[in-house]
GROMACS .gro file of C-alpha atoms in nm:
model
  398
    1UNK     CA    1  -2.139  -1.126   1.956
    2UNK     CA    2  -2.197  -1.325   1.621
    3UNK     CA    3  -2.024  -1.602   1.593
    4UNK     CA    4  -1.830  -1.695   1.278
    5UNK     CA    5  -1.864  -1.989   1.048
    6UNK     CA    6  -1.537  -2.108   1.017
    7UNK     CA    7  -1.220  -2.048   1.140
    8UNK     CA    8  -1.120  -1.623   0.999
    9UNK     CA    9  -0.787  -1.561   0.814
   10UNK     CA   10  -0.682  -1.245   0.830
   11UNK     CA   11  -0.294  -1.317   0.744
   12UNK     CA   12  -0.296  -1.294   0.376
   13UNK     CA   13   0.017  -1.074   0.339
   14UNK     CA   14   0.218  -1.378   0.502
   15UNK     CA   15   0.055  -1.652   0.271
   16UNK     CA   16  -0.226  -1.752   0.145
   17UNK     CA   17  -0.394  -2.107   0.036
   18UNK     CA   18  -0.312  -2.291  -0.309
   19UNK     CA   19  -0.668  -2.236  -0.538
   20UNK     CA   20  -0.819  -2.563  -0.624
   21UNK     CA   21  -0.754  -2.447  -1.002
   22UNK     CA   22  -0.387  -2.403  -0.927
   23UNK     CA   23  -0.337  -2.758  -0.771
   24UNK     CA   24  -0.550  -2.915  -1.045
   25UNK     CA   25  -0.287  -2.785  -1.277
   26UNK     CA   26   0.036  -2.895  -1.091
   27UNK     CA   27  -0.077  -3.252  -1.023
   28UNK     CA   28   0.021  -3.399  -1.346
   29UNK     CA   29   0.377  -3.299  -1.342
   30UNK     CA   30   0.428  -3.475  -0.995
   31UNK     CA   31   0.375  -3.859  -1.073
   32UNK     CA   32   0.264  -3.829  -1.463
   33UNK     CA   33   0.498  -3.548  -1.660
   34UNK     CA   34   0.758  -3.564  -1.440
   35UNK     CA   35   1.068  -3.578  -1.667
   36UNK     CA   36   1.334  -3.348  -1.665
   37UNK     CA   37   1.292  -3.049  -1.890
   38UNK     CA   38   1.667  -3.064  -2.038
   39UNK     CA   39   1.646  -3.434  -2.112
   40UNK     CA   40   1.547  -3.431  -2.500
   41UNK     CA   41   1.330  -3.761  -2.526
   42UNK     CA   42   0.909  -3.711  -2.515
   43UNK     CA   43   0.879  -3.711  -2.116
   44UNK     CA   44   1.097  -3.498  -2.078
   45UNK     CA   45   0.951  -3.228  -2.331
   46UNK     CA   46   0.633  -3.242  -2.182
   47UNK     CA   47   0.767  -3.051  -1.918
   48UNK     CA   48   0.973  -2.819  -2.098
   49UNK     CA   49   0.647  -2.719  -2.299
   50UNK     CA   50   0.481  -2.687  -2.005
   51UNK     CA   51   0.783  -2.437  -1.831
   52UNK     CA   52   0.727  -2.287  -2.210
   53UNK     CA   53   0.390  -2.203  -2.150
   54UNK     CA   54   0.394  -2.098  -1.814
   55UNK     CA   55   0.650  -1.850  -1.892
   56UNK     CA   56   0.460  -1.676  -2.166
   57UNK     CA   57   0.148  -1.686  -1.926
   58UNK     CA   58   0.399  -1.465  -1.685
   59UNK     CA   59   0.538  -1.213  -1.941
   60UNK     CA   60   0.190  -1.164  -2.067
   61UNK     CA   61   0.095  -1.034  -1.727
   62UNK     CA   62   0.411  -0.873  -1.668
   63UNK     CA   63   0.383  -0.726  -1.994
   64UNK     CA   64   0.750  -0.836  -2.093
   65UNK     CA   65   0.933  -1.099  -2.342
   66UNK     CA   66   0.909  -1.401  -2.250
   67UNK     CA   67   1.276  -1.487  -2.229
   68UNK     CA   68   1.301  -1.207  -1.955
   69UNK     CA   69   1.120  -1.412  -1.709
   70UNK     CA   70   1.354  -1.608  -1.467
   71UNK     CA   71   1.159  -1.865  -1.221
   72UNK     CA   72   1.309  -1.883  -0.897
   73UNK     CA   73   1.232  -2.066  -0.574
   74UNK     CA   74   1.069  -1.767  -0.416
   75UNK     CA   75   1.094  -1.379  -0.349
   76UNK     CA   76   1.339  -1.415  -0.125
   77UNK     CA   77   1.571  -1.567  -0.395
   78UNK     CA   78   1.447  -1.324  -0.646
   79UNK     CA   79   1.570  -1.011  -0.423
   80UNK     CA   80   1.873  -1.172  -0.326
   81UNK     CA   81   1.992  -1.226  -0.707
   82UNK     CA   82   1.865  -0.913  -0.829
   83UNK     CA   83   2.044  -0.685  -0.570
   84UNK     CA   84   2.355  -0.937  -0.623
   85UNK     CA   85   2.327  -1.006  -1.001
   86UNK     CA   86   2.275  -0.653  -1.060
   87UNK     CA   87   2.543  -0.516  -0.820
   88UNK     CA   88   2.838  -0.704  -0.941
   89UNK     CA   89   2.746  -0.695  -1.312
   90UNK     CA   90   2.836  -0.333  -1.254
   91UNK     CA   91   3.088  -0.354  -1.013
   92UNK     CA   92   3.305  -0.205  -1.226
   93UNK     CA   93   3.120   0.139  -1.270
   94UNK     CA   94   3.035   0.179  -0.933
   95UNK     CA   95   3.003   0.045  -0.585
   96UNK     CA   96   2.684   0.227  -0.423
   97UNK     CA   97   2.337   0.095  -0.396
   98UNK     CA   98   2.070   0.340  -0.292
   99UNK     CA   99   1.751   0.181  -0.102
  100UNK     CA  100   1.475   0.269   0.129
  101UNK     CA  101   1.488   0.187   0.550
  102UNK     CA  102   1.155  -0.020   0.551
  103UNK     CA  103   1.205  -0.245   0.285
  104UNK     CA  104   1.172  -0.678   0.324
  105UNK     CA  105   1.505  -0.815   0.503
  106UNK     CA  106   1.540  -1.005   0.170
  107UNK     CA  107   1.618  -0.627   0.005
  108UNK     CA  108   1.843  -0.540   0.346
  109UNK     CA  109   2.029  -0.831   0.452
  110UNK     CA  110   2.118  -0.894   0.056
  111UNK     CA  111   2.222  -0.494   0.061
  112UNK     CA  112   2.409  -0.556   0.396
  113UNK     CA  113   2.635  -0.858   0.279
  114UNK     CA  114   2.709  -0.661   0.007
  115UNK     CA  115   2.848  -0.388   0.240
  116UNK     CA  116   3.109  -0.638   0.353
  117UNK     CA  117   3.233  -0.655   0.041
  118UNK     CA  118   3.283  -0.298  -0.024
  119UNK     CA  119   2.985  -0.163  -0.077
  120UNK     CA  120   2.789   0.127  -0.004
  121UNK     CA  121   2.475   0.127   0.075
  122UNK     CA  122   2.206   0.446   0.119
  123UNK     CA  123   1.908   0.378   0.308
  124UNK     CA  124   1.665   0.666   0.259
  125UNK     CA  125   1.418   0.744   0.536
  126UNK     CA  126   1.059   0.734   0.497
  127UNK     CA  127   0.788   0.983   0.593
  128UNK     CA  128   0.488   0.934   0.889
  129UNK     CA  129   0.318   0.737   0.620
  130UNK     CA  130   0.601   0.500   0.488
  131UNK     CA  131   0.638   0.711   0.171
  132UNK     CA  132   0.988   0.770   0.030
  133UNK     CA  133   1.066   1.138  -0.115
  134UNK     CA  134   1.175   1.188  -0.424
  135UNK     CA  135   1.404   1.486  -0.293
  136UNK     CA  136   1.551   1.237  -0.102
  137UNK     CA  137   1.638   1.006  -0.389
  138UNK     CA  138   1.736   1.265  -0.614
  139UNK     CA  139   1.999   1.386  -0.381
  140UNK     CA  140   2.146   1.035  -0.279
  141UNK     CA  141   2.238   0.922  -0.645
  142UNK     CA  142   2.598   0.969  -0.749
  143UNK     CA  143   2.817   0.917  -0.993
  144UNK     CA  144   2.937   0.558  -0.845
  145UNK     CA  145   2.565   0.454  -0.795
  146UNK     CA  146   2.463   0.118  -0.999
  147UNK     CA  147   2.172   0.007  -0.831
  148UNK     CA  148   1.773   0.142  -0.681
  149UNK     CA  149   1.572  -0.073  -0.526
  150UNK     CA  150   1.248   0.013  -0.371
  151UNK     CA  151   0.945  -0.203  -0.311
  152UNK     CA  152   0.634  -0.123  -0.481
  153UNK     CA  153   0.429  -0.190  -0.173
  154UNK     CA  154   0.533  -0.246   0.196
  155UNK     CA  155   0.429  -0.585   0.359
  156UNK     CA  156   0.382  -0.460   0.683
  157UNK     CA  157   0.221  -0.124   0.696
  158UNK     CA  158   0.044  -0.157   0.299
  159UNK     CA  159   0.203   0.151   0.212
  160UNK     CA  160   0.211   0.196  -0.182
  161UNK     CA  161   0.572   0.337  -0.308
  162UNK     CA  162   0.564   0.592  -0.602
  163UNK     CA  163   0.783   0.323  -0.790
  164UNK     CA  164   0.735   0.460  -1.186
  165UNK     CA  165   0.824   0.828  -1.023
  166UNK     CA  166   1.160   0.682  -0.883
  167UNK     CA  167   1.221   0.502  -1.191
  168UNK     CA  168   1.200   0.785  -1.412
  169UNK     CA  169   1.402   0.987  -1.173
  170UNK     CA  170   1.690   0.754  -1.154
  171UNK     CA  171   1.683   0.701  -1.531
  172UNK     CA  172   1.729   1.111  -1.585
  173UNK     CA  173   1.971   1.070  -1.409
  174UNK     CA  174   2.179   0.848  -1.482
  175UNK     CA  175   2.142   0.936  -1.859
  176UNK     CA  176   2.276   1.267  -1.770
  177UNK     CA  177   2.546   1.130  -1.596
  178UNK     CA  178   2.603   0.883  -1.934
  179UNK     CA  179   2.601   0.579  -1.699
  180UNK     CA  180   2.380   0.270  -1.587
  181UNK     CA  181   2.194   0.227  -1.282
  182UNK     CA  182   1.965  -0.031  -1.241
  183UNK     CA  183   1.572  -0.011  -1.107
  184UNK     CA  184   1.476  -0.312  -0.883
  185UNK     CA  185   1.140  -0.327  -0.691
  186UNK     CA  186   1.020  -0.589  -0.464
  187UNK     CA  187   0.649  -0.636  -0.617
  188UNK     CA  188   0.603  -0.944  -0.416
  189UNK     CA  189   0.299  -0.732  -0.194
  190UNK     CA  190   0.150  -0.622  -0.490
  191UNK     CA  191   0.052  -0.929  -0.717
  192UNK     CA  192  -0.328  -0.989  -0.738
  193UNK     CA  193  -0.381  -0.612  -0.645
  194UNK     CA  194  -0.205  -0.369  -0.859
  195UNK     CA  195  -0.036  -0.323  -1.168
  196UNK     CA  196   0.249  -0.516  -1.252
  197UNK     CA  197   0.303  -0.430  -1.588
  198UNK     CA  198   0.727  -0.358  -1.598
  199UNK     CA  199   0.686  -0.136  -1.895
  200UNK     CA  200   0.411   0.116  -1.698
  201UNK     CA  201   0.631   0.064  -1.347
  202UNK     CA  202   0.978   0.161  -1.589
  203UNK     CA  203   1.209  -0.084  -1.335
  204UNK     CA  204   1.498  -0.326  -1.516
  205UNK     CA  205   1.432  -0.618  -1.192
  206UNK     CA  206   1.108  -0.725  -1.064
  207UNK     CA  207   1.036  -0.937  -0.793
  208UNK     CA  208   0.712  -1.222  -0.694
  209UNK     CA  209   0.648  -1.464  -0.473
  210UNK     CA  210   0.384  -1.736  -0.607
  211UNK     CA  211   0.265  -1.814  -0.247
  212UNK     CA  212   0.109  -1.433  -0.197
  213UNK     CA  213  -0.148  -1.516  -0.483
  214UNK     CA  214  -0.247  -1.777  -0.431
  215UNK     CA  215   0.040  -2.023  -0.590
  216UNK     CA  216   0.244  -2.304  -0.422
  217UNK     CA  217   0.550  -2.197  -0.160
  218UNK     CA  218   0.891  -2.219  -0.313
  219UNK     CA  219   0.853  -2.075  -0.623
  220UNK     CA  220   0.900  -1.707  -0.737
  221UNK     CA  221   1.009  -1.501  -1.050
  222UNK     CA  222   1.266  -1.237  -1.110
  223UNK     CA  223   1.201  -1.016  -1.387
  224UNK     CA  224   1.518  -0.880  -1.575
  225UNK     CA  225   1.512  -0.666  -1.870
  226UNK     CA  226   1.695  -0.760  -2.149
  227UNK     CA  227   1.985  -0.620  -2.171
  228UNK     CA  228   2.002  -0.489  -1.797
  229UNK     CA  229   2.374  -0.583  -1.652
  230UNK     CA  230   2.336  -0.942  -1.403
  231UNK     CA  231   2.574  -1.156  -1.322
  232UNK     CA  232   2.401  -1.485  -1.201
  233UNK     CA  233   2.377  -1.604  -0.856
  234UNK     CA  234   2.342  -1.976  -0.876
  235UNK     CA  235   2.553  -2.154  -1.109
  236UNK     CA  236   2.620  -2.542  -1.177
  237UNK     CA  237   2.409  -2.545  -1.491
  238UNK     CA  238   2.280  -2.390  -1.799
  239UNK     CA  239   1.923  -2.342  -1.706
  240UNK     CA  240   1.662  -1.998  -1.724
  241UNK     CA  241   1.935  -1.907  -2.049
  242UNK     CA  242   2.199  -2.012  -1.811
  243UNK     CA  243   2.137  -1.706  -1.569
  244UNK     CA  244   1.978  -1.934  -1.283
  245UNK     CA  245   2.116  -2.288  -1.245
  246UNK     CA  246   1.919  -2.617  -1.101
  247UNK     CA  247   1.654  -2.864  -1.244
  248UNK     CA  248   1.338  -2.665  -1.296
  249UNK     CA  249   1.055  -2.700  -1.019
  250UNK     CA  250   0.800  -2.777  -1.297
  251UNK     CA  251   0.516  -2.836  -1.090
  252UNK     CA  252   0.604  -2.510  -0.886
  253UNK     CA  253   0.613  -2.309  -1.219
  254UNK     CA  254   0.312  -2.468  -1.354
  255UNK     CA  255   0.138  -2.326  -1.057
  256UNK     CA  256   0.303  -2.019  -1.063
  257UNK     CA  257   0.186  -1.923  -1.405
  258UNK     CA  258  -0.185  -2.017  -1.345
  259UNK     CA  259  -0.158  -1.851  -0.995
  260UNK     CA  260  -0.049  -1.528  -1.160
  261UNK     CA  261  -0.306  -1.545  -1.426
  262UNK     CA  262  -0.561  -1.588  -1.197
  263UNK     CA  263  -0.460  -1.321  -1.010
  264UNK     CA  264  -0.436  -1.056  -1.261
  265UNK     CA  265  -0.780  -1.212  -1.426
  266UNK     CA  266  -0.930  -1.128  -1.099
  267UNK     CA  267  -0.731  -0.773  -1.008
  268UNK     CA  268  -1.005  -0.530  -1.060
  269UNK     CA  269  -1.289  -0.739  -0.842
  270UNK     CA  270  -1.037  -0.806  -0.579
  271UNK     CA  271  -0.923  -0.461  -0.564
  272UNK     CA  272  -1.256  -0.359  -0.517
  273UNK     CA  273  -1.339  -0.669  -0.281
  274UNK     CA  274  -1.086  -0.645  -0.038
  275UNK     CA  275  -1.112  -0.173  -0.035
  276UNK     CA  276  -1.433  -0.257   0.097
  277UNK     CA  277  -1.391  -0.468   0.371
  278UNK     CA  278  -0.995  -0.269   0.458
  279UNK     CA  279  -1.209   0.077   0.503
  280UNK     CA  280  -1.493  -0.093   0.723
  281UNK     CA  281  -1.187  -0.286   0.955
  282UNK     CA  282  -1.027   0.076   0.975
  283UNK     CA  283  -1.307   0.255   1.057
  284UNK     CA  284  -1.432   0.034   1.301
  285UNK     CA  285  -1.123   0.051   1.503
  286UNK     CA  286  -1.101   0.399   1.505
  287UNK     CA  287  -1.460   0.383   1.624
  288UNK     CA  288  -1.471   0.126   1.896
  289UNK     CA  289  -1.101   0.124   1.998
  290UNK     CA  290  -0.940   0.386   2.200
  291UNK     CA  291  -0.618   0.528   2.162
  292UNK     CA  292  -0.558   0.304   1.785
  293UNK     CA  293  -0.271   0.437   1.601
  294UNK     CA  294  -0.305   0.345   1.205
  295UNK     CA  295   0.002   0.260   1.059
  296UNK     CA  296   0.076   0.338   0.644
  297UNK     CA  297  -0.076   0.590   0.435
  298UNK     CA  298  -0.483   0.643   0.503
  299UNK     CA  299  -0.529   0.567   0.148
  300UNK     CA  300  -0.205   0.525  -0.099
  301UNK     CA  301  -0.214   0.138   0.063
  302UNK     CA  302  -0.264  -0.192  -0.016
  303UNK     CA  303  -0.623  -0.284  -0.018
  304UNK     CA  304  -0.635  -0.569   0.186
  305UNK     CA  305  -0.405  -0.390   0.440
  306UNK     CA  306  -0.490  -0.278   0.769
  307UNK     CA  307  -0.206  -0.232   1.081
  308UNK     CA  308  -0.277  -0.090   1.370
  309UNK     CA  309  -0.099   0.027   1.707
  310UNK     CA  310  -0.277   0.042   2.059
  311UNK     CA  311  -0.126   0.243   2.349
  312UNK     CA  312  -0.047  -0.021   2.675
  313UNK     CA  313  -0.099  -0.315   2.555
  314UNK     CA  314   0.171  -0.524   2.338
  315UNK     CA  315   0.107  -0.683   2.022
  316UNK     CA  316   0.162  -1.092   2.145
  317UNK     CA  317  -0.128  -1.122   2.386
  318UNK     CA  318  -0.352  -0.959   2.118
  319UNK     CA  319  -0.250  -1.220   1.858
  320UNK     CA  320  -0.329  -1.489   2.068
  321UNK     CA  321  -0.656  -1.364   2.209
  322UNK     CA  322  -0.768  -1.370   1.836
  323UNK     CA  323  -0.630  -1.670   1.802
  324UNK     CA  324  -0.828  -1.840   2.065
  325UNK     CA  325  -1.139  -1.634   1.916
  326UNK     CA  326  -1.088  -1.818   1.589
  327UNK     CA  327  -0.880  -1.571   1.377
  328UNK     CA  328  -0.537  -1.550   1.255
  329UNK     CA  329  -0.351  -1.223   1.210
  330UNK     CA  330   0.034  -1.121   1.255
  331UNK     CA  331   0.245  -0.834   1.449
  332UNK     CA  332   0.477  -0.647   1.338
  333UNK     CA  333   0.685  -0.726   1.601
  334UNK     CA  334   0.977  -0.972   1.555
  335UNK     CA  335   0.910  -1.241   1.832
  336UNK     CA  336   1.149  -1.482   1.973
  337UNK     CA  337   1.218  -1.695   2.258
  338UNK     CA  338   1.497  -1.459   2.391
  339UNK     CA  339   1.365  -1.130   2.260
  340UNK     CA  340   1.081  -0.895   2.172
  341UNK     CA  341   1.210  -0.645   1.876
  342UNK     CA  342   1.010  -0.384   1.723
  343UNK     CA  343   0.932  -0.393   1.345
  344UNK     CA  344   1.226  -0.176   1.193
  345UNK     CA  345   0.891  -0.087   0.962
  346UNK     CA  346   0.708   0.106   1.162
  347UNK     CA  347   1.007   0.256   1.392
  348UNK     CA  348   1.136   0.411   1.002
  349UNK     CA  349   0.766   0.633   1.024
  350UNK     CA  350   0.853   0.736   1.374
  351UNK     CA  351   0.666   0.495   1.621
  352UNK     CA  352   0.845   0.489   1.936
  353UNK     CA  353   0.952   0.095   1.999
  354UNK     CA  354   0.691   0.060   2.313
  355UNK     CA  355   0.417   0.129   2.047
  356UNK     CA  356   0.554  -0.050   1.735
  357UNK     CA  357   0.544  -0.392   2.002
  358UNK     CA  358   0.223  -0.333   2.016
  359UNK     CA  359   0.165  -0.353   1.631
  360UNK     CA  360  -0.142  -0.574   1.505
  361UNK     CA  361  -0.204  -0.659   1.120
  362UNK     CA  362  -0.525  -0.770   0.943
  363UNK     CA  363  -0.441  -0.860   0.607
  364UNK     CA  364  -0.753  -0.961   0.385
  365UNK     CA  365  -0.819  -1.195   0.096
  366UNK     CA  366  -1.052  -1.358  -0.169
  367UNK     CA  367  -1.213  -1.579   0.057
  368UNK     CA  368  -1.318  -1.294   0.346
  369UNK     CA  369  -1.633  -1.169   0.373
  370UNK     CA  370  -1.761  -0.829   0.573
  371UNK     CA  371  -1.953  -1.046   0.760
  372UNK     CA  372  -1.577  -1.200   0.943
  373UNK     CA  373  -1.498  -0.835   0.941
  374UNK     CA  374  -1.787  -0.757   1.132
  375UNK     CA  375  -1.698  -1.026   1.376
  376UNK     CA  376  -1.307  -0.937   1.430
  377UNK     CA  377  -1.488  -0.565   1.535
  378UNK     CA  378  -1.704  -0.712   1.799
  379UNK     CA  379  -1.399  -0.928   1.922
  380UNK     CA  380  -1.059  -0.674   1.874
  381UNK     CA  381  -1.206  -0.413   2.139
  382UNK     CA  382  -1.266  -0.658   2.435
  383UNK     CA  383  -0.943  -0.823   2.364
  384UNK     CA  384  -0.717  -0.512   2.368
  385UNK     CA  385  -0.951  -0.383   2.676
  386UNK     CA  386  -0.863  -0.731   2.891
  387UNK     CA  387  -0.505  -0.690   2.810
  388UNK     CA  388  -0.501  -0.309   2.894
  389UNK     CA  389  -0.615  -0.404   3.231
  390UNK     CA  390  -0.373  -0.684   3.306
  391UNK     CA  391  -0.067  -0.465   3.206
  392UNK     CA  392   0.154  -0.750   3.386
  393UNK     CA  393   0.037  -0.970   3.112
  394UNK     CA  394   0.043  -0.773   2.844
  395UNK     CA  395   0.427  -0.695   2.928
  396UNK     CA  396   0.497  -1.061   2.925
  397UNK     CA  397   0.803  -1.159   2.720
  398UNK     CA  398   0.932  -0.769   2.707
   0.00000   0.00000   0.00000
């Protein structure tokens, strides 16, 4: 069995480690820049040139006006105010929101507080593959419907959602309806890999979180087209054109911006980088692992995403025999101290809950190599063979 180098991340999809370039740019605005960017003396404008900047550096990859760029403390926050901002703003037209049954708990919970207020809420079923239909849309939209949201790429199973299709759908539409429903997707899966350009994706809302490429945690951005109806979440101040209150995180934007750029810089390579070592992970489990389920589409996916299933055995004691062999990776099972739930993800494409606890995901990166890929191969089988024969164990927490 080789033995690797350093310690293997394979967890990408849940974060992923500041780049040296990134830090180097956020540094100043911590102890040198740090004045407030709504205070009008020099300090102070130093950082609002610098939020300046970092916006334009956004829109130019988003391929929007800069004053449609919102920075936010993360995609959760950017999926809570869309759905919310979006929904009331057009609370008055309508009261039903239409989204999918495997998108990120930010989309669901924010959809299911917003059922306690009166709304209703459509959550369309995916195929085997995590792939919504447009039949399916087409036929939930009605004439009280004000928002869509659909993720353009699922965290869990990599599966990549026909996004532009559902946007032009829901645009027909509602144009031949003569009302407005808005187009939100949850991009935060996608940055660094595909195309986030909001004019080629048609959507109104657009969500990122600057810790999935590469950026610090706590910072995110919401796109909103001008002109699309919002009603802003957080208030107490005037700040992002008064649609997102509170003191700018300068150094997190800074790093946001140059994260992004980076990122979409890089796109093509990485795309090509991480395909590479994603069809060698899949193939060798399929090879040297019996009775491996592959979750997602075989090839409409991420391409650092690989999630598997395995018959008897349970996802936990997999983790952590990885773990101990020197690589990190997640489950898409929903762990606690009282309870072992399975991923709502990969029950939606029909896993039964006994296999979906047994869900294991390899998410790859910049920084991998197909010579750590060749390593998890040589490591996964023995680990899911131990636990297969100490069923006892592998059941432990159920």
């Amino acid at each position: 069995m080789a033995t690797p180098g350093k310690f293997i991340y394979m967890d990408n999809a849940a974060t992923t480690p500041v780049r040296p370039e990134v830090l180097e740019a956020m540094l100043p605005y911590f102890s040198e820049s740090y004045g407030n960017p709504s205070s009008i003396y020099t300090l102070a404008q130093e950082s609002r040139k610098a939020v300046d900047r970092s916006r334009e550096k956004v829109a130019k990859v988003l391929g929007c006006r800069a004053s449609e760029v919102l920075f936010t403390s993360g995609g959760t926050e950017s999926d809570n105010t869309a759905i919310r901002g979006a929904a009331m703003a057009l609370w008055p037209t309508g009261n039903h929101i239409i989204t999918t049954s495997i998108e990120h708990h930010a989309v669901l919970h924010a959809c299911h507080y917003l059922e306690t207020l009166g709304f209703q809420v459509t959550y369309l079923p995916v195929d085997q593959y995590g792939l919504v239909r447009l039949e399916d849309m087409e036929q939930a939209i009605t004439d009280r419907t004000v928002l869509v949201s659909v993720m353009l790429a699922n965290n869990e199973i990599g599966t990549i959602e026909p996004v532009a299709e559902v946007a032009r759908l829901v645009k027909e539409k509602a144009r031949l309806m003569d009302r407005t429903i808005v187009v939100h997707t949850d991009a935060v899966q996608g940055a660094g890999y595909l195309d986030l350009n909001v004019r080629n994706l048609d959507v109104d809302m657009l969500s990122l979180s600057s810790h999935k490429f590469h950026g610090p945690k706590g910072s995110g951005v919401l796109y909103v087209r001008r002109g699309a109806p919002f009603t802003p979440q957080q208030v107490g101040g005037g700040q992002e054109r008064q649609r997102r209150a509170g003191t700018e995180n300068v150094p997190g934007i800074v790093g946001t911006a140059v994260a992004l750029e980076l990122a979409a810089e890089e796109r093509q390579w990485l795309f090509r980088h991480a395909q590479e070592m994603r069809d060698c992970l899949i193939q060798g489990v399929q090879e040297r692992v019996e009775r491996a389920y592959l979750n997602g589409h075989p090839t409409q996916r991420l391409p650092n995403n690989v999630n598997f299933c395995f018959e008897d055995v349970e996802g936990e004691p997999v983790l952590l025999g990885l773990d101990f062999a020197g690589v990190a990776a997640s489950s898409g099972s929903a762990c606690t101290s009282a309870s072992l739930e399975p991923s709502h993800v990969l029950v939606a494409i029909g896993r039964t809950a006994e296999l979906a606890q047994s869900s294991l995901r390899l998410t790859l990166g910049r920084d991998n190599t197909l010579q750590e890929v060749e390593y998890v191969l040589e490591t996964l089988p023995g680990i899911v063979g131990k636990f297969r024969s100490m069923p006892s164990l592998s059941r432990a927490g159920a």
